[in-house]
PDB file of C-alpha atoms in Angstrom:
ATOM      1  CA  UNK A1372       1.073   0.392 -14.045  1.00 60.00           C
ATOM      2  CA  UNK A1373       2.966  -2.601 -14.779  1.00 84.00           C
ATOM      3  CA  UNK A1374       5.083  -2.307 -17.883  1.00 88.00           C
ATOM      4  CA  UNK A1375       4.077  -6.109 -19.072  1.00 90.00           C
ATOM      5  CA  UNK A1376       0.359  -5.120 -18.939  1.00 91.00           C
ATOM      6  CA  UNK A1377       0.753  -2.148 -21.239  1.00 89.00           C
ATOM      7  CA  UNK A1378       2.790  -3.964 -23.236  1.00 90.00           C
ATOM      8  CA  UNK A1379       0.507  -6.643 -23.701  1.00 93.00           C
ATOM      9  CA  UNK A1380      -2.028  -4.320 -24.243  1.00 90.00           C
ATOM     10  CA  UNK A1381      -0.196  -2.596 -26.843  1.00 90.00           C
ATOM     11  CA  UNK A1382       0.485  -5.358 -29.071  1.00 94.00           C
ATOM     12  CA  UNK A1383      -3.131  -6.861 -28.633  1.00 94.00           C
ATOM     13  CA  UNK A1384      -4.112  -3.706 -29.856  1.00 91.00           C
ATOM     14  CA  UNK A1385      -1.604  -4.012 -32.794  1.00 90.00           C
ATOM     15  CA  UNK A1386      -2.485  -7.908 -33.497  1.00 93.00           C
ATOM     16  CA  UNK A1387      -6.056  -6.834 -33.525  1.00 91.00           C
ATOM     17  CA  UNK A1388      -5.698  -3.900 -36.207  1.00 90.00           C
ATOM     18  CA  UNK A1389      -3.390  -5.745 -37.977  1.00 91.00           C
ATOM     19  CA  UNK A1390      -6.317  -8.207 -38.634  1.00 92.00           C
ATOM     20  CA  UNK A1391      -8.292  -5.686 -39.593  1.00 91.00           C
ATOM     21  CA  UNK A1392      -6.134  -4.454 -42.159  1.00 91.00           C
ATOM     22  CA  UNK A1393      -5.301  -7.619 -43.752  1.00 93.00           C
ATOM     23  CA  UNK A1394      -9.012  -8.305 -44.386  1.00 93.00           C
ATOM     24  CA  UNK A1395      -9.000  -4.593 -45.680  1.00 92.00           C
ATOM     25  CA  UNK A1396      -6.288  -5.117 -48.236  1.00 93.00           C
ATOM     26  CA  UNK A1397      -7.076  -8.166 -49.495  1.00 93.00           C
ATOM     27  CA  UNK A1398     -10.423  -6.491 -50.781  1.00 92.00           C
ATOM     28  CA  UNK A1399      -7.795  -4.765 -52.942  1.00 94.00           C
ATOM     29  CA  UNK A1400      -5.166  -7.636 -53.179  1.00 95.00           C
ATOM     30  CA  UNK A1401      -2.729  -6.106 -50.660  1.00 96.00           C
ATOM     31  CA  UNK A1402      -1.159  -7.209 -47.624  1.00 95.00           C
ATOM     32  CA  UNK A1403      -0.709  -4.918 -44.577  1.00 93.00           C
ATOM     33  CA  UNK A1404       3.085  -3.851 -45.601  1.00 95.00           C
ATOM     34  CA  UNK A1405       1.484  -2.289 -49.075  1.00 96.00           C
ATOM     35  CA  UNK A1406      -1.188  -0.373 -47.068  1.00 96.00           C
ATOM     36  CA  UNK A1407       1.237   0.926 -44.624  1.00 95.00           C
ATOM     37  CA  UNK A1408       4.130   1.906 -48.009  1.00 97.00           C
ATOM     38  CA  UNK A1409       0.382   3.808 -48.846  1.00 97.00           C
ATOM     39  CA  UNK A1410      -0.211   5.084 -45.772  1.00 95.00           C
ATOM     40  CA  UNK A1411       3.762   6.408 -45.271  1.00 96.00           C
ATOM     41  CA  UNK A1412       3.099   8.039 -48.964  1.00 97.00           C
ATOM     42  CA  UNK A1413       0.079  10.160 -47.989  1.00 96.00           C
ATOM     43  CA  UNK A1414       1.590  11.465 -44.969  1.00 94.00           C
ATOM     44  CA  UNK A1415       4.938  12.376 -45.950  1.00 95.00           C
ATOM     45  CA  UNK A1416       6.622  15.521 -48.186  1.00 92.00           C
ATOM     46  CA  UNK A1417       8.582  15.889 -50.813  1.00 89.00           C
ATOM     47  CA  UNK A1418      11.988  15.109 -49.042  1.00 88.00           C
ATOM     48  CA  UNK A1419      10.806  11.839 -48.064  1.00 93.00           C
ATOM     49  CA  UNK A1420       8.335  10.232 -50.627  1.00 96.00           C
ATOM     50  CA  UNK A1421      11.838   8.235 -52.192  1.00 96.00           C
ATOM     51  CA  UNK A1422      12.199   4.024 -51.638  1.00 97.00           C
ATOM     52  CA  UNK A1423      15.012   4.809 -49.384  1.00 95.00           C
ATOM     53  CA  UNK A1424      13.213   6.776 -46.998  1.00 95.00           C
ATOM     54  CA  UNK A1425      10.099   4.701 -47.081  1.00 96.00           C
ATOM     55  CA  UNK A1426      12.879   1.565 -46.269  1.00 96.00           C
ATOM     56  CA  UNK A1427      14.000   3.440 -43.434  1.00 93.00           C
ATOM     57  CA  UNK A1428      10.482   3.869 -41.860  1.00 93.00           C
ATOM     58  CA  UNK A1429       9.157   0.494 -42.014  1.00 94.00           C
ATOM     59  CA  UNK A1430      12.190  -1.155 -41.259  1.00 91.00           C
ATOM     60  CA  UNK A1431      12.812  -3.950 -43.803  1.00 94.00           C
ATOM     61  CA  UNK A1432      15.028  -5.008 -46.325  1.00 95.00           C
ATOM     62  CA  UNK A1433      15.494  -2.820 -49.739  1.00 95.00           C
ATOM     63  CA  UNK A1434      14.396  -6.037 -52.041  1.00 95.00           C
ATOM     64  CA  UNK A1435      10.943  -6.211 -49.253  1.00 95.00           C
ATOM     65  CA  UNK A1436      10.434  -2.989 -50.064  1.00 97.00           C
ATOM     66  CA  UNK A1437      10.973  -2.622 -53.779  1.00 96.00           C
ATOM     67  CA  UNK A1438       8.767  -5.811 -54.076  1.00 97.00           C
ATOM     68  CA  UNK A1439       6.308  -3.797 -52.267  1.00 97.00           C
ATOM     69  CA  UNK A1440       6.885  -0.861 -54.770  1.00 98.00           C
ATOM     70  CA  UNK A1441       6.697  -2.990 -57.605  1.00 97.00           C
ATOM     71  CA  UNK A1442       2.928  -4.478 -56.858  1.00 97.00           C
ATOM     72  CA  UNK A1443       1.635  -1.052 -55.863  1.00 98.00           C
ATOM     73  CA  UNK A1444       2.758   0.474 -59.557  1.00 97.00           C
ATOM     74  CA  UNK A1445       1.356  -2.294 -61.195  1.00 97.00           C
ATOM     75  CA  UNK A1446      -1.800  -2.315 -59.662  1.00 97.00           C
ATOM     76  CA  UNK A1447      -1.356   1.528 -60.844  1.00 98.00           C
ATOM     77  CA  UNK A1448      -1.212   2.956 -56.943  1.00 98.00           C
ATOM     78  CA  UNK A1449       1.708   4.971 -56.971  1.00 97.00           C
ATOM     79  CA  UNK A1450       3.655   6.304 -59.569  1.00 97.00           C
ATOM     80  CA  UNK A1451       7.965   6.840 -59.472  1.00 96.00           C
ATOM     81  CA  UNK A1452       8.688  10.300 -60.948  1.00 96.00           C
ATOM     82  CA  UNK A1453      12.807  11.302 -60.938  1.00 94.00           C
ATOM     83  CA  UNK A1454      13.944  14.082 -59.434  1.00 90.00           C
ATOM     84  CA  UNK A1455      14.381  16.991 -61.626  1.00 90.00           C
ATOM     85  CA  UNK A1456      17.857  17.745 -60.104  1.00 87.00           C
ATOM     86  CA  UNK A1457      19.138  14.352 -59.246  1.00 87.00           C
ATOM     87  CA  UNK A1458      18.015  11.834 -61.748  1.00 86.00           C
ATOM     88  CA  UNK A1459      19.522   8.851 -59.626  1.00 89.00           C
ATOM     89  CA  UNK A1460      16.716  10.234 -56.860  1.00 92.00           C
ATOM     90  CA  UNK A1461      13.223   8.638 -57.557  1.00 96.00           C
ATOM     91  CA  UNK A1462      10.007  10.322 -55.968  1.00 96.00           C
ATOM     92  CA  UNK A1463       6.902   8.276 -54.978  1.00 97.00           C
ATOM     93  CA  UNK A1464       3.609   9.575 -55.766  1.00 97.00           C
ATOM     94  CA  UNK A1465       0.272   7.971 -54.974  1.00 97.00           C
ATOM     95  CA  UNK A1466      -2.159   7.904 -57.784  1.00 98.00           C
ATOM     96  CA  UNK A1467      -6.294   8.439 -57.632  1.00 98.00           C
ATOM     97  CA  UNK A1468      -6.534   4.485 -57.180  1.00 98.00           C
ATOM     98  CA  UNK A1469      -4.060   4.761 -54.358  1.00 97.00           C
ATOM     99  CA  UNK A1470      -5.552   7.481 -52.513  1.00 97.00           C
ATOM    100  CA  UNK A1471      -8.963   5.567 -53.339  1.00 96.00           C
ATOM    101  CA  UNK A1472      -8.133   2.629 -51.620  1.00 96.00           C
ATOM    102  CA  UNK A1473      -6.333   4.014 -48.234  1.00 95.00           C
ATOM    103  CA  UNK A1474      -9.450   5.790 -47.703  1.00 94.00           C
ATOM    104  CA  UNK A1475     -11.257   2.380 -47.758  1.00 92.00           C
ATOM    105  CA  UNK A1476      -8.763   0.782 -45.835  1.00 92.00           C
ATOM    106  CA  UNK A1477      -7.249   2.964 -43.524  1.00 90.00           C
ATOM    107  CA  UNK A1478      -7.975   3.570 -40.759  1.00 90.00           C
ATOM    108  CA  UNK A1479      -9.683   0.441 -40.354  1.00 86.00           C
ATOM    109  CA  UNK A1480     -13.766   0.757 -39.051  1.00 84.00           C
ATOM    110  CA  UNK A1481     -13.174  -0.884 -35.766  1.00 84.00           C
ATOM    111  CA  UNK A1482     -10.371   1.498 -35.061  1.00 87.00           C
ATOM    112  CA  UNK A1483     -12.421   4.511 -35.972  1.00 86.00           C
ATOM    113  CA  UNK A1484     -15.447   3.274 -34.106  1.00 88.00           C
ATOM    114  CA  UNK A1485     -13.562   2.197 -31.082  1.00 87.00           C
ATOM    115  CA  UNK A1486     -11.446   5.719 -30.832  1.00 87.00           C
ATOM    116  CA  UNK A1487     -15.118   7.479 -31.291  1.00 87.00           C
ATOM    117  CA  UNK A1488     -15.802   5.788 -27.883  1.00 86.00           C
ATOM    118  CA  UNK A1489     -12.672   7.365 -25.838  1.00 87.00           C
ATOM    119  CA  UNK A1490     -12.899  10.818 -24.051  1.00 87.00           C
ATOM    120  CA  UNK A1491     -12.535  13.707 -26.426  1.00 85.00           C
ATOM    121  CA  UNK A1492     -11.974  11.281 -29.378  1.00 82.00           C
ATOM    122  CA  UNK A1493      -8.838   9.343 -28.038  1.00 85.00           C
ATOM    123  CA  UNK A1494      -6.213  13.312 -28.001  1.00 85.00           C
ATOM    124  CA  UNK A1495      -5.089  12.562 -24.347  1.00 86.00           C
ATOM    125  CA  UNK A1496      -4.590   8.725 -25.431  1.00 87.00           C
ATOM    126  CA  UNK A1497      -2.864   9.924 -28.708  1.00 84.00           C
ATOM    127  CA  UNK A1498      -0.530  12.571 -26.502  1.00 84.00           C
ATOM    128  CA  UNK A1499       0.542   9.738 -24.460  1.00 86.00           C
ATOM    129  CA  UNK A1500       1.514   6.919 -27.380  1.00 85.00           C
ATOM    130  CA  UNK A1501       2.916  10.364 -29.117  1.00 80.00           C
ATOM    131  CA  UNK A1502       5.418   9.985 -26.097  1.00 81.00           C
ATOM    132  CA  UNK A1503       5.912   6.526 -26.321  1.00 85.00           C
ATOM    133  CA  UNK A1504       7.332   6.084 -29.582  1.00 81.00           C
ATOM    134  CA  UNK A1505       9.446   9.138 -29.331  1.00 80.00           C
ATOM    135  CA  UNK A1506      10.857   7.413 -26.578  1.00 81.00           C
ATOM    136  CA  UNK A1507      11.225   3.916 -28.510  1.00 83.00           C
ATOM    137  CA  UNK A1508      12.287   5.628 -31.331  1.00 77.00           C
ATOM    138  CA  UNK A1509      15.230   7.639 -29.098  1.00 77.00           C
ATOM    139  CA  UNK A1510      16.455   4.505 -27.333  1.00 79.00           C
ATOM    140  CA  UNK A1511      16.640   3.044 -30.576  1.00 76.00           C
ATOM    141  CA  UNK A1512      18.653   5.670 -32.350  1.00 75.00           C
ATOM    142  CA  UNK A1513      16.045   6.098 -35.250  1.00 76.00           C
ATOM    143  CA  UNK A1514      14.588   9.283 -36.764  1.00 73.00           C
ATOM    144  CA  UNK A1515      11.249  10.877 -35.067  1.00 74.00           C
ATOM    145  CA  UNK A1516       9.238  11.112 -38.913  1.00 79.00           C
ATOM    146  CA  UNK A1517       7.405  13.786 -37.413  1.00 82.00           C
ATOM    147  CA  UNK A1518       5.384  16.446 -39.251  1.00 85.00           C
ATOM    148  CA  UNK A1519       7.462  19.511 -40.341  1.00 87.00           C
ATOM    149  CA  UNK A1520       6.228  22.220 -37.978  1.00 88.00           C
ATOM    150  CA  UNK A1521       6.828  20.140 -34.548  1.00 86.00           C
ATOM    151  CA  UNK A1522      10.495  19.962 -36.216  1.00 88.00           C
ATOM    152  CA  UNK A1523      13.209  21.939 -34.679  1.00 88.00           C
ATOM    153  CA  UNK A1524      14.032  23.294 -38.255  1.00 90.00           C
ATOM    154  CA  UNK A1525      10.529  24.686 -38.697  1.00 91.00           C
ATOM    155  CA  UNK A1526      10.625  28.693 -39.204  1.00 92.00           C
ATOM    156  CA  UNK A1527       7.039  30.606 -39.227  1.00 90.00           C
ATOM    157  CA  UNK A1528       7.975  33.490 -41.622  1.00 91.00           C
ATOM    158  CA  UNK A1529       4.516  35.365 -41.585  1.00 86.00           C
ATOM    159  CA  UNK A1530       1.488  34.472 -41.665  1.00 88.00           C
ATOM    160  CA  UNK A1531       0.870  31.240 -43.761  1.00 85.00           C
ATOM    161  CA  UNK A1532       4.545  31.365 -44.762  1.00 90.00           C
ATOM    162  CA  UNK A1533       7.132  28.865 -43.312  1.00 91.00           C
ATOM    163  CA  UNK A1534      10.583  27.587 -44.174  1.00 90.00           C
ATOM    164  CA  UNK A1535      12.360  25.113 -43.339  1.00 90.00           C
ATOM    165  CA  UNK A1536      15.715  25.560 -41.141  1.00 89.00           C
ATOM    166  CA  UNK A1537      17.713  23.152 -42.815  1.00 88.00           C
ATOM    167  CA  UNK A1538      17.442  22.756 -46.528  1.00 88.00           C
ATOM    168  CA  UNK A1539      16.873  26.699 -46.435  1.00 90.00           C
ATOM    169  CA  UNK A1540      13.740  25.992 -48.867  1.00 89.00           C
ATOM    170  CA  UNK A1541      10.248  27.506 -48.380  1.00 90.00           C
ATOM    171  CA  UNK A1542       7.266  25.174 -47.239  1.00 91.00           C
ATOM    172  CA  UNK A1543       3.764  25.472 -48.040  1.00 88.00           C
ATOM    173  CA  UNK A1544       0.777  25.246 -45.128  1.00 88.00           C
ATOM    174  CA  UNK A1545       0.223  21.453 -46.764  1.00 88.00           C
ATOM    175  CA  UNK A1546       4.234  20.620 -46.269  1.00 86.00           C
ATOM    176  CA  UNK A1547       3.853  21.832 -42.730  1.00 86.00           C
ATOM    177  CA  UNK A1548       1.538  18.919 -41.952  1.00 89.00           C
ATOM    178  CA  UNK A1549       3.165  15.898 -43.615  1.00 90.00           C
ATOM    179  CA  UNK A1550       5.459  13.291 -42.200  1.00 87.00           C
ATOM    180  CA  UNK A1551       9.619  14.295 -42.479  1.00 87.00           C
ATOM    181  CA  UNK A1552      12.591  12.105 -43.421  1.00 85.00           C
ATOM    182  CA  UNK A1553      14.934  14.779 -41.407  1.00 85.00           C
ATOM    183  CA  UNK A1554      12.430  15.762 -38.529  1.00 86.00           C
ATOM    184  CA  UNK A1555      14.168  16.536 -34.863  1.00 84.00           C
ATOM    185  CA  UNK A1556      11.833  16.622 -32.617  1.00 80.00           C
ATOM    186  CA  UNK A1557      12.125  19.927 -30.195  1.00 80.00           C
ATOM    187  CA  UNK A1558      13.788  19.532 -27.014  1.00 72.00           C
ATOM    188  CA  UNK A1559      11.752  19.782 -24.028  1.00 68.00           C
ATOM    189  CA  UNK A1560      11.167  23.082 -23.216  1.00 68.00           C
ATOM    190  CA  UNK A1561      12.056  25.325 -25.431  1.00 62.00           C
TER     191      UNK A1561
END
């Protein structure tokens, strides 16, 4: 395998969907970087849903993203809720509307029906880019924003009961699936 194929691969791939979701947000008036601020909102918990941590995972500027913020509330998408303990800490909620239109939009059709055409649904394909950007995201000194149980901090407790290892704070079976600020991935191995 030559590493400039796959990489041209990979962002053909990326140009491609990209298209895909452009033409999918502007059905809503939205350009790819509001889609993905939706996208990051539905996947992640409670310790992540703030405008810093949503910075932090698409990479861009604060005043990018609190543009992007700005649109999505006014088109009534998301709604900012402080935090009950810290009131300088606002949480990001998606709305109805928001949840409404990422399930229009994303994952775009082609993807789906191009994935539905891979052996067993695209898992061994989604194993290997799985280990890809773990890798990119290593080299390049950034967090993992992995889901809470494939966290080292991740504690089973009992049956449906789980807590997590670091903010000593009990999760739910829905918080053990969604997208963490803090996530370390666990070391080979153990």
């Amino acid at each position: 395998m030559a590493v400039d194929r796959l990489y041209a691969l990979l962002e053909r791939l990326g140009n491609l969907l990209r298209t895909e979701e452009r033409a999918a947000g502007l059905r809503h008036g939205l350009q790819p970087v509001h889609l993905q601020a939706l996208r990051y909102l539905q996947s992640c918990n409670r310790y992540s849903n703030t405008p810093a941590a949503l910075t932090e995972y698409l990479g861009l500027t604060k005043g990018t993203v609190s543009q992007t913020l700005l649109l999505l509330e006014e088109k009534g998408l998301l709604r900012k809720e402080a935090d009950t303990e810290d009131r300088r800490v606002v949480h990001l909620h998606l709305t109805d509307a928001g949840r409404t239109v990422l399930k229009e939009a994303i994952p775009p059709a082609l993807f789906k029906q191009a994935l539905a055409g891979l052996p067993g649904g695209g898992e061994a394909l989604e194993e290997a880019l799985t280990g890809l950007l773990r890798g990119v995201q290593a080299a390049n000194a950034q967090r993992s924003f992995g889901a809470c149980s494939t966290c080292k901090h991740f504690r089973r407790e009992g049956p449906g009961r789980f807590r997590c290892g670091m903010t000593q704070e009990p999760l739910s079976r829905e918080d053990s699936v969604l997208m963490c600020r803090e996530h370390e991935a666990v070391p080979p191995g153990h």
